[in-house]
Amino acid sequence: MIPKFRVYDEENKVVLDINGDDIYVGDIVIIDDYFKGKIKAKVVFEQGAFGLVAIHGAISDFIEGYWNDHFLTFAYLKYLYEHPENELLNVLKIGNIYENPELLDVAEC
């Protein structure tokens, strides 16, 4: 059985990827910024918030001035890439840790 813990933002809205798919804890996503490149990350609930833990790449290299290389909250990501429909336009779900454990390998995105 695959646990399903849907990710919500600070306003209790479901967080979606670029294709409109719900994001769940345990999903593997690619954060893509045209100018700064890509980071592969795992979706987690940590430090009392839903967020991303980098698998490949350093978050502080990706987000100028961000202080934490390990964890990025969806609330802060949404703040950076505000979108009225709550879609994180720069996040693409590529699998999850249960069905695609090979995605946890530290390889290029």
PDB file of C-alpha atoms in Angstrom:
ATOM      1  CA  MET A   1       0.000   0.000   0.000  1.00  0.00           C
ATOM      2  CA  ILE A   2       1.256   3.454  -0.926  1.00  0.00           C
ATOM      3  CA  PRO A   3       0.489   6.098   1.708  1.00  0.00           C
ATOM      4  CA  LYS A   4      -1.266   9.164   0.265  1.00  0.00           C
ATOM      5  CA  PHE A   5      -0.745  12.409   2.152  1.00  0.00           C
ATOM      6  CA  ARG A   6      -1.883  15.210  -0.158  1.00  0.00           C
ATOM      7  CA  VAL A   7       0.102  18.453   0.061  1.00  0.00           C
ATOM      8  CA  TYR A   8      -1.738  21.647   1.019  1.00  0.00           C
ATOM      9  CA  ASP A   9      -0.505  25.219   1.068  1.00  0.00           C
ATOM     10  CA  GLU A  10      -0.916  27.696   3.925  1.00  0.00           C
ATOM     11  CA  GLU A  11      -4.450  28.530   2.727  1.00  0.00           C
ATOM     12  CA  ASN A  12      -5.495  24.836   2.725  1.00  0.00           C
ATOM     13  CA  LYS A  13      -5.540  24.655  -1.075  1.00  0.00           C
ATOM     14  CA  VAL A  14      -4.269  21.502  -2.770  1.00  0.00           C
ATOM     15  CA  VAL A  15      -0.826  21.952  -4.329  1.00  0.00           C
ATOM     16  CA  LEU A  16      -0.630  20.994  -7.998  1.00  0.00           C
ATOM     17  CA  ASP A  17       2.227  20.475 -10.415  1.00  0.00           C
ATOM     18  CA  ILE A  18       2.529  22.038 -13.876  1.00  0.00           C
ATOM     19  CA  ASN A  19       0.169  19.404 -15.347  1.00  0.00           C
ATOM     20  CA  GLY A  20      -2.484  19.962 -12.692  1.00  0.00           C
ATOM     21  CA  ASP A  21      -1.684  16.725 -10.841  1.00  0.00           C
ATOM     22  CA  ASP A  22      -2.023  16.651  -7.052  1.00  0.00           C
ATOM     23  CA  ILE A  23       1.278  16.506  -5.205  1.00  0.00           C
ATOM     24  CA  TYR A  24       1.677  14.020  -2.341  1.00  0.00           C
ATOM     25  CA  VAL A  25       4.303  13.433   0.329  1.00  0.00           C
ATOM     26  CA  GLY A  26       6.783  10.970  -1.168  1.00  0.00           C
ATOM     27  CA  ASP A  27       6.514  12.298  -4.715  1.00  0.00           C
ATOM     28  CA  ILE A  28       9.683  13.085  -6.642  1.00  0.00           C
ATOM     29  CA  VAL A  29       9.558  16.365  -8.537  1.00  0.00           C
ATOM     30  CA  ILE A  30      11.720  18.484 -10.785  1.00  0.00           C
ATOM     31  CA  ILE A  31      11.841  22.185  -9.938  1.00  0.00           C
ATOM     32  CA  ASP A  32      12.626  23.969 -13.183  1.00  0.00           C
ATOM     33  CA  ASP A  33      13.677  27.567 -13.648  1.00  0.00           C
ATOM     34  CA  TYR A  34      14.581  28.661 -17.174  1.00  0.00           C
ATOM     35  CA  PHE A  35      17.435  30.857 -15.971  1.00  0.00           C
ATOM     36  CA  LYS A  36      18.826  28.794 -13.073  1.00  0.00           C
ATOM     37  CA  GLY A  37      18.395  25.186 -14.160  1.00  0.00           C
ATOM     38  CA  LYS A  38      16.741  22.206 -12.495  1.00  0.00           C
ATOM     39  CA  ILE A  39      16.720  20.534  -9.090  1.00  0.00           C
ATOM     40  CA  LYS A  40      15.354  17.061  -8.364  1.00  0.00           C
ATOM     41  CA  ALA A  41      13.612  16.949  -4.972  1.00  0.00           C
ATOM     42  CA  LYS A  42      11.512  14.727  -2.721  1.00  0.00           C
ATOM     43  CA  VAL A  43       8.229  16.019  -1.257  1.00  0.00           C
ATOM     44  CA  VAL A  44       8.181  15.795   2.554  1.00  0.00           C
ATOM     45  CA  PHE A  45       6.363  17.035   5.627  1.00  0.00           C
ATOM     46  CA  GLU A  46       9.117  18.433   7.803  1.00  0.00           C
ATOM     47  CA  GLN A  47       9.544  21.207  10.359  1.00  0.00           C
ATOM     48  CA  GLY A  48       5.737  21.518  10.526  1.00  0.00           C
ATOM     49  CA  ALA A  49       5.348  22.296   6.823  1.00  0.00           C
ATOM     50  CA  PHE A  50       5.070  20.640   3.427  1.00  0.00           C
ATOM     51  CA  GLY A  51       8.149  21.176   1.352  1.00  0.00           C
ATOM     52  CA  LEU A  52      10.959  19.822  -0.774  1.00  0.00           C
ATOM     53  CA  VAL A  53      14.265  18.177   0.085  1.00  0.00           C
ATOM     54  CA  ALA A  54      16.868  18.405  -2.667  1.00  0.00           C
ATOM     55  CA  ILE A  55      18.087  15.105  -4.150  1.00  0.00           C
ATOM     56  CA  HIS A  56      20.206  16.708  -6.853  1.00  0.00           C
ATOM     57  CA  GLY A  57      21.421  20.289  -6.636  1.00  0.00           C
ATOM     58  CA  ALA A  58      21.568  22.795  -3.796  1.00  0.00           C
ATOM     59  CA  ILE A  59      18.469  24.830  -3.090  1.00  0.00           C
ATOM     60  CA  SER A  60      20.511  27.896  -2.099  1.00  0.00           C
ATOM     61  CA  ASP A  61      22.220  27.824  -5.518  1.00  0.00           C
ATOM     62  CA  PHE A  62      18.788  27.762  -7.143  1.00  0.00           C
ATOM     63  CA  ILE A  63      17.111  30.460  -5.059  1.00  0.00           C
ATOM     64  CA  GLU A  64      19.299  33.497  -4.507  1.00  0.00           C
ATOM     65  CA  GLY A  65      19.551  34.445  -0.854  1.00  0.00           C
ATOM     66  CA  TYR A  66      17.755  31.324   0.406  1.00  0.00           C
ATOM     67  CA  TRP A  67      19.425  30.163   3.593  1.00  0.00           C
ATOM     68  CA  ASN A  68      18.662  26.440   3.681  1.00  0.00           C
ATOM     69  CA  ASP A  69      20.314  23.972   1.280  1.00  0.00           C
ATOM     70  CA  HIS A  70      18.219  21.106   2.628  1.00  0.00           C
ATOM     71  CA  PHE A  71      14.559  22.146   2.833  1.00  0.00           C
ATOM     72  CA  LEU A  72      12.296  24.484   0.859  1.00  0.00           C
ATOM     73  CA  THR A  73       8.670  24.982   1.916  1.00  0.00           C
ATOM     74  CA  PHE A  74       5.894  25.086  -0.662  1.00  0.00           C
ATOM     75  CA  ALA A  75       4.720  28.321   0.977  1.00  0.00           C
ATOM     76  CA  TYR A  76       8.027  30.020   0.141  1.00  0.00           C
ATOM     77  CA  LEU A  77       8.125  28.502  -3.339  1.00  0.00           C
ATOM     78  CA  LYS A  78       4.606  29.786  -3.978  1.00  0.00           C
ATOM     79  CA  TYR A  79       5.664  33.226  -2.729  1.00  0.00           C
ATOM     80  CA  LEU A  80       8.538  33.243  -5.230  1.00  0.00           C
ATOM     81  CA  TYR A  81       6.447  32.101  -8.173  1.00  0.00           C
ATOM     82  CA  GLU A  82       3.039  33.540  -7.335  1.00  0.00           C
ATOM     83  CA  HIS A  83       0.267  32.223  -9.508  1.00  0.00           C
ATOM     84  CA  PRO A  84      -3.398  33.019  -8.916  1.00  0.00           C
ATOM     85  CA  GLU A  85      -4.610  29.464  -9.474  1.00  0.00           C
ATOM     86  CA  ASN A  86      -2.164  27.956  -6.965  1.00  0.00           C
ATOM     87  CA  GLU A  87      -0.337  25.905  -9.602  1.00  0.00           C
ATOM     88  CA  LEU A  88       3.393  25.803  -9.055  1.00  0.00           C
ATOM     89  CA  LEU A  89       4.362  26.385 -12.652  1.00  0.00           C
ATOM     90  CA  ASN A  90       7.939  25.354 -12.091  1.00  0.00           C
ATOM     91  CA  VAL A  91       7.260  21.949 -10.446  1.00  0.00           C
ATOM     92  CA  LEU A  92       6.803  18.707 -12.403  1.00  0.00           C
ATOM     93  CA  LYS A  93       5.980  15.412 -10.685  1.00  0.00           C
ATOM     94  CA  ILE A  94       8.047  12.573 -12.190  1.00  0.00           C
ATOM     95  CA  GLY A  95       7.194   9.701  -9.834  1.00  0.00           C
ATOM     96  CA  ASN A  96       7.267   8.727  -6.180  1.00  0.00           C
ATOM     97  CA  ILE A  97       9.599   7.002  -3.731  1.00  0.00           C
ATOM     98  CA  TYR A  98       7.378   3.895  -3.523  1.00  0.00           C
ATOM     99  CA  GLU A  99       6.939   3.019  -7.195  1.00  0.00           C
ATOM    100  CA  ASN A 100      10.113   4.663  -8.539  1.00  0.00           C
ATOM    101  CA  PRO A 101      12.872   4.334  -5.889  1.00  0.00           C
ATOM    102  CA  GLU A 102      15.501   4.655  -8.623  1.00  0.00           C
ATOM    103  CA  LEU A 103      14.564   8.341  -8.870  1.00  0.00           C
ATOM    104  CA  LEU A 104      16.250   8.863  -5.501  1.00  0.00           C
ATOM    105  CA  ASP A 105      19.613   8.258  -7.155  1.00  0.00           C
ATOM    106  CA  VAL A 106      21.685  11.412  -7.225  1.00  0.00           C
ATOM    107  CA  ALA A 107      21.810  11.857 -10.967  1.00  0.00           C
ATOM    108  CA  GLU A 108      21.375  14.798 -13.258  1.00  0.00           C
ATOM    109  CA  CYS A 109      17.791  15.958 -13.780  1.00  0.00           C
TER     110      CYS A 109
END
